[in-house]
mmCIF file with all atom_site columns, C-alpha atoms in Angstrom:
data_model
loop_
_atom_site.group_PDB
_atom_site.id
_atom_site.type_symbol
_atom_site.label_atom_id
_atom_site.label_alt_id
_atom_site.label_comp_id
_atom_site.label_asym_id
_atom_site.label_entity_id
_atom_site.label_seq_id
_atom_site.pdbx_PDB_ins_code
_atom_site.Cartn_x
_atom_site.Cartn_y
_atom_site.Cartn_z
_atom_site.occupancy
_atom_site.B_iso_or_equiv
_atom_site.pdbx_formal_charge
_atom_site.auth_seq_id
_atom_site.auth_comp_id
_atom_site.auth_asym_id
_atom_site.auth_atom_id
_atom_site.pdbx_PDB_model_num
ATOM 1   C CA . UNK A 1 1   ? 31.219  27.008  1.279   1.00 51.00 ? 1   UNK A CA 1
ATOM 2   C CA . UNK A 1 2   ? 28.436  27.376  4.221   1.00 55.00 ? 2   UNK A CA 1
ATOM 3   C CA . UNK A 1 3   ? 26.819  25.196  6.724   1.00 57.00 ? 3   UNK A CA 1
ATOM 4   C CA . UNK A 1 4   ? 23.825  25.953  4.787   1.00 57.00 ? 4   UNK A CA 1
ATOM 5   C CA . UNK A 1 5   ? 24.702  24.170  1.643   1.00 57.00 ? 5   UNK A CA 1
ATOM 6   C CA . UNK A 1 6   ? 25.100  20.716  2.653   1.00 55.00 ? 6   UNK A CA 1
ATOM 7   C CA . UNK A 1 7   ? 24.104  18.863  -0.406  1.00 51.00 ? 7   UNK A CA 1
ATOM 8   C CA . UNK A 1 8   ? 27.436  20.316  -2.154  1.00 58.00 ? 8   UNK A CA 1
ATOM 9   C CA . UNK A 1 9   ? 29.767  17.972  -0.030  1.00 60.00 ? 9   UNK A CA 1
ATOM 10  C CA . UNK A 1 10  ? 27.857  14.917  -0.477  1.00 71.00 ? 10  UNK A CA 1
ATOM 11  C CA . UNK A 1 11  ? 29.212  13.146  -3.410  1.00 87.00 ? 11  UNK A CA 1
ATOM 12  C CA . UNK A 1 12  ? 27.762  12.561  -6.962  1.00 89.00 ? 12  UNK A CA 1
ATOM 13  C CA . UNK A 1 13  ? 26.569  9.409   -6.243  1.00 91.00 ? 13  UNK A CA 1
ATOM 14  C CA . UNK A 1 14  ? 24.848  10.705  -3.041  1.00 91.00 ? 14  UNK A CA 1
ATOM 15  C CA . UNK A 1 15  ? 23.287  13.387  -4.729  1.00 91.00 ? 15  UNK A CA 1
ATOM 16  C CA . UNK A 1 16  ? 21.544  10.938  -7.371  1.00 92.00 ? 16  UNK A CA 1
ATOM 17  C CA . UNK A 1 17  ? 20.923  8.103   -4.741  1.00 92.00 ? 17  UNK A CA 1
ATOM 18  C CA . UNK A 1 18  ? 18.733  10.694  -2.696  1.00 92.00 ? 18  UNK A CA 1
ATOM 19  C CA . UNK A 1 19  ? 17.350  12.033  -6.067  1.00 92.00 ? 19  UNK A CA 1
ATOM 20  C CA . UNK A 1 20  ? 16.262  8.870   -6.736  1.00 91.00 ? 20  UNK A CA 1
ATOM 21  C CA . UNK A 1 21  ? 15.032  7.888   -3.308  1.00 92.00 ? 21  UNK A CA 1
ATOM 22  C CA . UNK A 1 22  ? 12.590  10.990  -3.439  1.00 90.00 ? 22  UNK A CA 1
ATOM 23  C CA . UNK A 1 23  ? 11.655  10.220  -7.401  1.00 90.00 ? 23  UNK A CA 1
ATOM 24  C CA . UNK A 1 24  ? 10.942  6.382   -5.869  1.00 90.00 ? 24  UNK A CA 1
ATOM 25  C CA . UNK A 1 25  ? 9.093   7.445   -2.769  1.00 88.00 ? 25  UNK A CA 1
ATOM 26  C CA . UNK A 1 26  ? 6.032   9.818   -4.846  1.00 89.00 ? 26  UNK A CA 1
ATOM 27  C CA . UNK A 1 27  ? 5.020   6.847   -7.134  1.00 90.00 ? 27  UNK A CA 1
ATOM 28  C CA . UNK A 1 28  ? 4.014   3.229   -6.908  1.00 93.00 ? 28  UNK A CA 1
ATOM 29  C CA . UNK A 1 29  ? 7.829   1.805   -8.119  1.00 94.00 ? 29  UNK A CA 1
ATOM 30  C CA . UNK A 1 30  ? 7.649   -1.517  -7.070  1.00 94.00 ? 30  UNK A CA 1
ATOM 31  C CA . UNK A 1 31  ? 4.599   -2.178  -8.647  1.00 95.00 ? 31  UNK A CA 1
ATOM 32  C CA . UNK A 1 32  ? 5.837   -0.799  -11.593 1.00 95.00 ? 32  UNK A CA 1
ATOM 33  C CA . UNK A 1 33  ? 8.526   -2.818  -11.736 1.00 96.00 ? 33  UNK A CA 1
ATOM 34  C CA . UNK A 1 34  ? 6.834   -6.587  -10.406 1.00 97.00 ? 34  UNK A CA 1
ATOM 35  C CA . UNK A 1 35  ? 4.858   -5.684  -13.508 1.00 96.00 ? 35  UNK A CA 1
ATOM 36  C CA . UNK A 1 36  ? 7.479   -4.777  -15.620 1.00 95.00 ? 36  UNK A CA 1
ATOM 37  C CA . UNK A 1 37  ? 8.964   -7.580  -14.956 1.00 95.00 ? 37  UNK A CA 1
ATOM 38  C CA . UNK A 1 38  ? 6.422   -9.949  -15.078 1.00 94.00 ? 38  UNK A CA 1
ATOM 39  C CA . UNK A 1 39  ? 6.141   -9.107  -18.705 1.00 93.00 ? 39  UNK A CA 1
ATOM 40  C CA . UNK A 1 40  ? 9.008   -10.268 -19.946 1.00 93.00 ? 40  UNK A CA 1
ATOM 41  C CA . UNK A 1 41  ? 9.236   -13.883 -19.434 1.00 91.00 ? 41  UNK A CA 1
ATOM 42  C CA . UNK A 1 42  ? 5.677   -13.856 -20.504 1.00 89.00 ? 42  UNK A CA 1
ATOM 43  C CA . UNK A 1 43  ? 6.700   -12.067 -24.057 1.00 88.00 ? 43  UNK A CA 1
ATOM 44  C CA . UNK A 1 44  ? 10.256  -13.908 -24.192 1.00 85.00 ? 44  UNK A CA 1
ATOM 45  C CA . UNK A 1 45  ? 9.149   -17.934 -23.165 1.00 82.00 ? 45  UNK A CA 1
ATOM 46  C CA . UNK A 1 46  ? 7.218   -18.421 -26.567 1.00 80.00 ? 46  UNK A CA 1
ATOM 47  C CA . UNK A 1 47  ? 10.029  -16.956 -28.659 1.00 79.00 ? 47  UNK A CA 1
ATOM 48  C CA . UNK A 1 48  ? 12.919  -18.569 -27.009 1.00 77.00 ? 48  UNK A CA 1
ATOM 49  C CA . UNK A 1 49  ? 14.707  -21.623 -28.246 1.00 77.00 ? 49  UNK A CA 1
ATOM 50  C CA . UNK A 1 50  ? 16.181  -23.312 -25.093 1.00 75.00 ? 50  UNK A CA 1
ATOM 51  C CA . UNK A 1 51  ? 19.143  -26.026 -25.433 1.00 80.00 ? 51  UNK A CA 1
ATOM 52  C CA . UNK A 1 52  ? 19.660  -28.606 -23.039 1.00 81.00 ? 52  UNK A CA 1
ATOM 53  C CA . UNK A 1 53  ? 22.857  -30.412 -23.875 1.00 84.00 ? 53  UNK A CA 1
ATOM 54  C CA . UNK A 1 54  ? 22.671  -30.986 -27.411 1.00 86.00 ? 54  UNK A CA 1
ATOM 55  C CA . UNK A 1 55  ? 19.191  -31.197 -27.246 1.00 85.00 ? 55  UNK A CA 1
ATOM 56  C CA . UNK A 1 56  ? 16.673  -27.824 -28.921 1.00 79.00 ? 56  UNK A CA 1
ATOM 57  C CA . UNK A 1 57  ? 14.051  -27.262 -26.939 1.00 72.00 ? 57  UNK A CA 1
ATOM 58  C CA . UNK A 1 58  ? 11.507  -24.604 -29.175 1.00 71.00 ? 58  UNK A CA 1
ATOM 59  C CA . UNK A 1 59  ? 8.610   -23.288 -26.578 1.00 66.00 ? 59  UNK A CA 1
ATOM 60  C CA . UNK A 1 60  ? 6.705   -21.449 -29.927 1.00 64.00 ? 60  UNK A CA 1
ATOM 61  C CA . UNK A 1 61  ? 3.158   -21.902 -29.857 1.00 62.00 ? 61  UNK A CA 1
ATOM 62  C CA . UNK A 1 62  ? 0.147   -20.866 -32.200 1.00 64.00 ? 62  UNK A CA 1
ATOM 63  C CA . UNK A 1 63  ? -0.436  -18.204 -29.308 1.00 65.00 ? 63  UNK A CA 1
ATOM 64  C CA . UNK A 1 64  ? 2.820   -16.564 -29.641 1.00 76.00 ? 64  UNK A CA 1
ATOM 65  C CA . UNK A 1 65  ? 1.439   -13.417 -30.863 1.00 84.00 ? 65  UNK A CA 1
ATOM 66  C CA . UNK A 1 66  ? -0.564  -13.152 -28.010 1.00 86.00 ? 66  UNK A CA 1
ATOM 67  C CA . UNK A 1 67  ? 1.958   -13.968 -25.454 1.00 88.00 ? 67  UNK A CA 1
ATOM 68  C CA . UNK A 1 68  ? 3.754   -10.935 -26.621 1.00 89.00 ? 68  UNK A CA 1
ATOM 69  C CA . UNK A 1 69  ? 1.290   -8.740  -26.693 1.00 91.00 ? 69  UNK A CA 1
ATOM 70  C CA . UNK A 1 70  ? 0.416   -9.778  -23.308 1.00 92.00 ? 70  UNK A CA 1
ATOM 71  C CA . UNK A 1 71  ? 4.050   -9.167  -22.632 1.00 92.00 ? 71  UNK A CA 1
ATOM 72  C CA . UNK A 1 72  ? 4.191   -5.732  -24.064 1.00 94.00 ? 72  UNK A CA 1
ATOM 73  C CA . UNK A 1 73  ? 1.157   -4.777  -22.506 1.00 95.00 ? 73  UNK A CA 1
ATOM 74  C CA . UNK A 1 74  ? 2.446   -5.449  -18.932 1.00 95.00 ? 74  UNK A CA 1
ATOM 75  C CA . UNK A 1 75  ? 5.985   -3.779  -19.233 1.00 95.00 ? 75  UNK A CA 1
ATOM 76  C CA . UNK A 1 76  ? 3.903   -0.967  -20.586 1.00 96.00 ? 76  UNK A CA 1
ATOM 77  C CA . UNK A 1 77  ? 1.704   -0.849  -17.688 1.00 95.00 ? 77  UNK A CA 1
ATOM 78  C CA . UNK A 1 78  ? 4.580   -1.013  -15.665 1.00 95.00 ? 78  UNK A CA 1
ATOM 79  C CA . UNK A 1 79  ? 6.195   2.278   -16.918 1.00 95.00 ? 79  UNK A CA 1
ATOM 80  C CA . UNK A 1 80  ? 2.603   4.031   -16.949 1.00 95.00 ? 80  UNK A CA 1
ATOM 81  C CA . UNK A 1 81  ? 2.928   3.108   -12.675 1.00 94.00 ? 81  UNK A CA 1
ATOM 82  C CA . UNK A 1 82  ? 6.112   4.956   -12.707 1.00 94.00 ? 82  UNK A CA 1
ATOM 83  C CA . UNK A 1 83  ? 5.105   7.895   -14.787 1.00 94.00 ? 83  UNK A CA 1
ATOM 84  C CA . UNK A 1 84  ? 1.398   8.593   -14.154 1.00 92.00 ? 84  UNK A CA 1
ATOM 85  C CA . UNK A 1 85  ? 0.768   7.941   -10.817 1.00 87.00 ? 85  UNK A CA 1
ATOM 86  C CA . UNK A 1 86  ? -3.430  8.959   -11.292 1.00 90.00 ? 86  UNK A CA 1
ATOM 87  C CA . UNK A 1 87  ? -3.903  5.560   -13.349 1.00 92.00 ? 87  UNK A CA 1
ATOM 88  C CA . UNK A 1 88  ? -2.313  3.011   -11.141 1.00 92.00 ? 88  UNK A CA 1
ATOM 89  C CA . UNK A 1 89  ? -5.798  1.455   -10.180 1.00 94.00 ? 89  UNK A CA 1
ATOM 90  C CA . UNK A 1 90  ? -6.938  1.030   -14.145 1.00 95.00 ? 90  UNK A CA 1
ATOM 91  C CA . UNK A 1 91  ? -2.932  -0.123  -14.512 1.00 95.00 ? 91  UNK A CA 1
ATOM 92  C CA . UNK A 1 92  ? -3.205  -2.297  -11.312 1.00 95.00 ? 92  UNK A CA 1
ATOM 93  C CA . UNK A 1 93  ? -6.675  -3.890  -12.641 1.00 96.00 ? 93  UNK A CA 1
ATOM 94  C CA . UNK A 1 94  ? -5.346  -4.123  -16.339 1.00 96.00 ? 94  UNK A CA 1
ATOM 95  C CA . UNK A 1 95  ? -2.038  -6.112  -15.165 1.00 96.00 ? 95  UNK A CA 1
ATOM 96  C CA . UNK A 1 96  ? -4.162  -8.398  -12.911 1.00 96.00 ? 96  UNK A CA 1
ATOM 97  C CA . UNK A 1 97  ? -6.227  -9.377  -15.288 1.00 96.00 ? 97  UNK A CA 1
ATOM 98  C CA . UNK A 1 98  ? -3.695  -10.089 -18.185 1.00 94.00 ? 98  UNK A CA 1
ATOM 99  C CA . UNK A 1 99  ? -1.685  -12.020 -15.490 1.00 94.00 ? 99  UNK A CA 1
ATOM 100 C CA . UNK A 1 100 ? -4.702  -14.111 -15.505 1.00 94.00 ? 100 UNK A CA 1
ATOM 101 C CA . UNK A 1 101 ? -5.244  -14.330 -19.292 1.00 92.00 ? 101 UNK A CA 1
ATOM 102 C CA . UNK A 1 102 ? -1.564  -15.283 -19.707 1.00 90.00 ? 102 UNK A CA 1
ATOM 103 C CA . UNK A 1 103 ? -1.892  -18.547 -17.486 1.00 89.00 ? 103 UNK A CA 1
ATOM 104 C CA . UNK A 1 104 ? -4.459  -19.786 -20.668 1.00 87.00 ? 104 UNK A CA 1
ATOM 105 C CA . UNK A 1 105 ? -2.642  -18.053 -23.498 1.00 85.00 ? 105 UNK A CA 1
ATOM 106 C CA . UNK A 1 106 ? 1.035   -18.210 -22.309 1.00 82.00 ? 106 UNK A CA 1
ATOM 107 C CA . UNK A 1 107 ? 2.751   -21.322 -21.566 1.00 79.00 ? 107 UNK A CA 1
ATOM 108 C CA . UNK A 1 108 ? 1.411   -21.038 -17.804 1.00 83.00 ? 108 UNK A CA 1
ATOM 109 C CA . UNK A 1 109 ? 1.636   -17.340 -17.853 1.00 81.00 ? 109 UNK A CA 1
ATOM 110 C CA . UNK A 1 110 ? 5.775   -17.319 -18.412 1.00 82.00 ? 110 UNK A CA 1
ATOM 111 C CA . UNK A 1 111 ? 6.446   -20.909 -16.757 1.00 85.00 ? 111 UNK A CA 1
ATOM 112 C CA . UNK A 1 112 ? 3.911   -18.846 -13.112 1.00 90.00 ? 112 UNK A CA 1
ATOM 113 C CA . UNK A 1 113 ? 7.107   -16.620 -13.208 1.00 92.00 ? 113 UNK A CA 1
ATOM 114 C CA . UNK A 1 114 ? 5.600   -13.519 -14.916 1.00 91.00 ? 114 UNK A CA 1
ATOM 115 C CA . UNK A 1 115 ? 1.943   -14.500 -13.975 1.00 93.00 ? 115 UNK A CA 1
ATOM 116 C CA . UNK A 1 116 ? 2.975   -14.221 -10.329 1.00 95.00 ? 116 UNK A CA 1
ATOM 117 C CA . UNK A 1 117 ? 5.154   -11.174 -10.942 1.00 95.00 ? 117 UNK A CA 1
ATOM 118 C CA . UNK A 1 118 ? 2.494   -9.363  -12.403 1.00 95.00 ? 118 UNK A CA 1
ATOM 119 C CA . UNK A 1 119 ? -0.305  -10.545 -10.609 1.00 95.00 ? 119 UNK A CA 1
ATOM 120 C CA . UNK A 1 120 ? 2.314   -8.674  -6.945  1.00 96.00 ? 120 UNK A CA 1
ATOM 121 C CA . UNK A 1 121 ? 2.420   -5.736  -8.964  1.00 96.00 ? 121 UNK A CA 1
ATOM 122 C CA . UNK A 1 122 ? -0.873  -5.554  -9.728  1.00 96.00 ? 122 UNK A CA 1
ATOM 123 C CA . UNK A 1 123 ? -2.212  -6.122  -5.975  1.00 96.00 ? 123 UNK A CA 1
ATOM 124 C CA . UNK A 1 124 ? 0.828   -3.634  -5.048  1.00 95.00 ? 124 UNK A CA 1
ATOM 125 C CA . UNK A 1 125 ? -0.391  -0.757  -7.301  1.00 95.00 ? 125 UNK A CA 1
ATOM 126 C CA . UNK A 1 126 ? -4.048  -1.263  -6.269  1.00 95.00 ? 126 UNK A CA 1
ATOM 127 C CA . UNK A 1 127 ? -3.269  -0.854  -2.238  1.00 94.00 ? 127 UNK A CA 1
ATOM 128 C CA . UNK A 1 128 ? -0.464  1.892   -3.047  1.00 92.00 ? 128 UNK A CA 1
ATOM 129 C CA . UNK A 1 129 ? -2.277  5.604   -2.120  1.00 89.00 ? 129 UNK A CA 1
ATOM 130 C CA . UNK A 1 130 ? 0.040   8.840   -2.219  1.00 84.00 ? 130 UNK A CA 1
ATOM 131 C CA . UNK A 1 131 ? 1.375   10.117  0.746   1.00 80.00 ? 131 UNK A CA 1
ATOM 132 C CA . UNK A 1 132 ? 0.069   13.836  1.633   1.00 78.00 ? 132 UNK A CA 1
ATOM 133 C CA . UNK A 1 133 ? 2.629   16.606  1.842   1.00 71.00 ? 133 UNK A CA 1
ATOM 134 C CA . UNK A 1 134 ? 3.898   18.132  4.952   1.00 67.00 ? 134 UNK A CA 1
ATOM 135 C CA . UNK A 1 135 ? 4.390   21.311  4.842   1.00 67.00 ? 135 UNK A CA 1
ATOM 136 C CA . UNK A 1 136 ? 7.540   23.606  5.978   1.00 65.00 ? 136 UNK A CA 1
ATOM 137 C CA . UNK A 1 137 ? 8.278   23.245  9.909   1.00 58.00 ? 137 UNK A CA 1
ATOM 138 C CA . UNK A 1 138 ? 5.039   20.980  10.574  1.00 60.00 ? 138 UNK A CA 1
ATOM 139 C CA . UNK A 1 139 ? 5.029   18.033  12.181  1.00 56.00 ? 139 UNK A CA 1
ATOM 140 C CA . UNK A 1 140 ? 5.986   14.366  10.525  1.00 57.00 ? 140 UNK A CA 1
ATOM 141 C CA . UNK A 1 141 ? 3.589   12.791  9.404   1.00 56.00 ? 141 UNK A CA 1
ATOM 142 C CA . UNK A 1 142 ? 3.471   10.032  11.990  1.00 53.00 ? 142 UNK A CA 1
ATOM 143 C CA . UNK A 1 143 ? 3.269   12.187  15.165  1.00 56.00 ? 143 UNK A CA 1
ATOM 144 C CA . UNK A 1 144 ? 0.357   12.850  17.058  1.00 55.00 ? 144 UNK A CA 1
ATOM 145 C CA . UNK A 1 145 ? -0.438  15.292  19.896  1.00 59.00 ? 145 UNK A CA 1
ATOM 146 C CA . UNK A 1 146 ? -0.746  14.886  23.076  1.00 56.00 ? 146 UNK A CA 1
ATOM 147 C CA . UNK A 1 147 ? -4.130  14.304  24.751  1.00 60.00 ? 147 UNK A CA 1
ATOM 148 C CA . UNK A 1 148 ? -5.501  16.898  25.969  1.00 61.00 ? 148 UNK A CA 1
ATOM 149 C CA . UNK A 1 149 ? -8.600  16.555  28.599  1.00 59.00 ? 149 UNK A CA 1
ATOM 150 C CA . UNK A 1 150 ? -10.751 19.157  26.644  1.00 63.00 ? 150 UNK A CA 1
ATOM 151 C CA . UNK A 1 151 ? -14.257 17.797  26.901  1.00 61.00 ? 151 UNK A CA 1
ATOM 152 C CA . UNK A 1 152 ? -13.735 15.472  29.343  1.00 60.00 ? 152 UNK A CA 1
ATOM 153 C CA . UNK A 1 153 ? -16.201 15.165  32.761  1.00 59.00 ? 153 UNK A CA 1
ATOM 154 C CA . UNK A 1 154 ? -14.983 16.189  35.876  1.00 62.00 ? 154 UNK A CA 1
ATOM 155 C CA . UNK A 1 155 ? -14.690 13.637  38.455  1.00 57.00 ? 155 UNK A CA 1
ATOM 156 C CA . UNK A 1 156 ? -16.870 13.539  41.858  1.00 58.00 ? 156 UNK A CA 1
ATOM 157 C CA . UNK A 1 157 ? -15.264 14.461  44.960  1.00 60.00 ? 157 UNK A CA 1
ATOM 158 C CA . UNK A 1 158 ? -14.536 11.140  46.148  1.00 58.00 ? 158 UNK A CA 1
ATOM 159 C CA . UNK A 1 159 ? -14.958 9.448   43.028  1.00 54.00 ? 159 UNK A CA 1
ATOM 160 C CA . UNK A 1 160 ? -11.886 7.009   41.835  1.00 56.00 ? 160 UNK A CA 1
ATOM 161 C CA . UNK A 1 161 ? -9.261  8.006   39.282  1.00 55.00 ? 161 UNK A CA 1
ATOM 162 C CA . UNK A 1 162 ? -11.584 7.074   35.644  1.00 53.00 ? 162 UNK A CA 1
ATOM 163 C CA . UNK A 1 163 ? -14.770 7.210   37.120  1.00 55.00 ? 163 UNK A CA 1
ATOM 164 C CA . UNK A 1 164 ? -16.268 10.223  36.910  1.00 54.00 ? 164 UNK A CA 1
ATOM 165 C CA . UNK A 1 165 ? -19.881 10.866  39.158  1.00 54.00 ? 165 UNK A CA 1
ATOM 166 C CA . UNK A 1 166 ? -20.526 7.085   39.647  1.00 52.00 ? 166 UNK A CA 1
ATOM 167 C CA . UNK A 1 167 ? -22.725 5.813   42.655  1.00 53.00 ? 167 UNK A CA 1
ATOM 168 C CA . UNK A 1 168 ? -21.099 4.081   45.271  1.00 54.00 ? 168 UNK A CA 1
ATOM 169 C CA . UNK A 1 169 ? -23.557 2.026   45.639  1.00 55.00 ? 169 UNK A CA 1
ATOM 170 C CA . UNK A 1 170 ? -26.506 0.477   44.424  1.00 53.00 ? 170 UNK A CA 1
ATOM 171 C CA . UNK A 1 171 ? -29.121 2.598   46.194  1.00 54.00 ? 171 UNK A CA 1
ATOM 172 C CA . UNK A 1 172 ? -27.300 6.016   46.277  1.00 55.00 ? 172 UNK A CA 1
ATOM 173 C CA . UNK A 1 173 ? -27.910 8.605   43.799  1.00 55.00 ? 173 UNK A CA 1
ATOM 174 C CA . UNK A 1 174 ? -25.561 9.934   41.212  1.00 54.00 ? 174 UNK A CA 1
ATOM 175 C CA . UNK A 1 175 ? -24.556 12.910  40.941  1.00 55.00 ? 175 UNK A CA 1
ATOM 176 C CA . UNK A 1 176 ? -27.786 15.264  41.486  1.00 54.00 ? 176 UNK A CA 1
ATOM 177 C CA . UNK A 1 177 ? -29.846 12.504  40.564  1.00 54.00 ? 177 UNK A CA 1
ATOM 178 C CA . UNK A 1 178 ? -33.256 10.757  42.242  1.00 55.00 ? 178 UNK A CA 1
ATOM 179 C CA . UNK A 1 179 ? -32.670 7.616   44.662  1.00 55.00 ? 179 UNK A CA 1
ATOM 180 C CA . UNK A 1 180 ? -32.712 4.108   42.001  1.00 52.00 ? 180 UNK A CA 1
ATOM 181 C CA . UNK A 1 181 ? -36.049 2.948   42.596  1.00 50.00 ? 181 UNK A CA 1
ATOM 182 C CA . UNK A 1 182 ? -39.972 4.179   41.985  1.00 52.00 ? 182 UNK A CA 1
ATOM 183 C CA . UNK A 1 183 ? -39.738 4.235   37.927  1.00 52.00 ? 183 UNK A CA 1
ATOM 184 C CA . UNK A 1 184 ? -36.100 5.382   37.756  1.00 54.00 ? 184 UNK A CA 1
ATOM 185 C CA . UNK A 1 185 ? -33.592 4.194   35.477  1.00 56.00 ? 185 UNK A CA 1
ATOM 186 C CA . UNK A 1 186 ? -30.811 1.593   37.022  1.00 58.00 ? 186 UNK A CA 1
ATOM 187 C CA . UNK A 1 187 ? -27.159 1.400   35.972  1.00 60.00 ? 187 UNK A CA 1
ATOM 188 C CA . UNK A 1 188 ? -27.991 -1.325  32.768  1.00 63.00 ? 188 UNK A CA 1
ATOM 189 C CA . UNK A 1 189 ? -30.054 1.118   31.413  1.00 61.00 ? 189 UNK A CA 1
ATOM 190 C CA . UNK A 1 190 ? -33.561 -0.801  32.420  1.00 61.00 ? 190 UNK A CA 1
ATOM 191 C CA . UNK A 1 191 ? -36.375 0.955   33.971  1.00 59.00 ? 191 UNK A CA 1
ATOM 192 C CA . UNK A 1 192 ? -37.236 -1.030  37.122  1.00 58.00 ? 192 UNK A CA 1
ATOM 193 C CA . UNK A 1 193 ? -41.039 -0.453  38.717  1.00 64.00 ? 193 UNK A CA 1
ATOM 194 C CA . UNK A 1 194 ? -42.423 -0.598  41.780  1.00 56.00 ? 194 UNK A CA 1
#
């Protein structure tokens, strides 16, 4: 075994953890899944039989069918975030608006559980943009250069640290420049006369 083959002494788990880290970190996954998940309450509310003591408690509605396909719609949208990245703004628009749709067809879109689930994952895969590349030995992506004073003006002899050529006062010329007074231009930018 060599130094250069450190991936071989990590463990299994490791190994799949970091796998899965760099699968997560090209795609919009918690989108995906706030969607995902959103769906289900909205598909499963309608259908589900819920018992409170001895009590039934039946949630089934004439818009049952449309709950779940609301429901089915969502988790679908939610795996299309995962596993095609180049629709997640017709996937984040589609699972906003059927979060919205389920609040009228769905029991209060999923009891606001799914509708609020699916409304995040929406907004998430909407403001999620891919990350660009870096290529081998560059930079990260987060550091910058260092200024450089290419460009800049040269200060006046005399002048203060910042303030390059300025007139020290308020009859004396800048650099090279006429006297202010007799038509020419004073330091607001106003041509004064006479």
């Amino acid at each position: 075994m060599s130094a250069e083959t450190p991936d071989q002494s990590a463990g299994r788990f490791t190994r799949l953890r970091l796998r899965f880290r760099d699968w997560r970190g090209t795609r919009p996954f918690w989108a995906g899944l706030f969607t995902l998940l959103g769906g289900l309450p909205i598909a499963y509310f309608p259908y589900a039989t819920l018992k409170l003591g001895t009590m039934s408690l039946a949630m089934s509605t004439t818009a049952g069918a449309g709950s779940l396909i609301i429901g089915v719609l969502l988790v679908t949208l939610g795996l299309t975030m995962w596993f095609q990245q180049a629709t997640r703004v017709f996937a984040g628009i589609a699972s906003i608006l059927l979060a919205l749709v389920s609040l009228v067809v769905s029991n209060i879109g999923g009891f606001i559980i799914g509708f609020l689930l699916a409304l995040i994952g929406g907004a998430l895969a909407l403001s999620w943009v891919p990350g660009k590349p870096t290529a081998e030995g560059a930079a990260p992506q987060g550091a910058g250069t260092a200024p450089t004073t290419d460009g800049a003006p040269e200060p006046a002899p005399g002048a203060a640290a910042g303030e390059p050529g300025l007139p020290r006062s308020w009859n004396e010329p800048a650099e090279g420049g006429a006297p202010y007074g007799d038509g020419a231009k004073e330091p607001n930018g106003v041509h004064r006369v006479g």
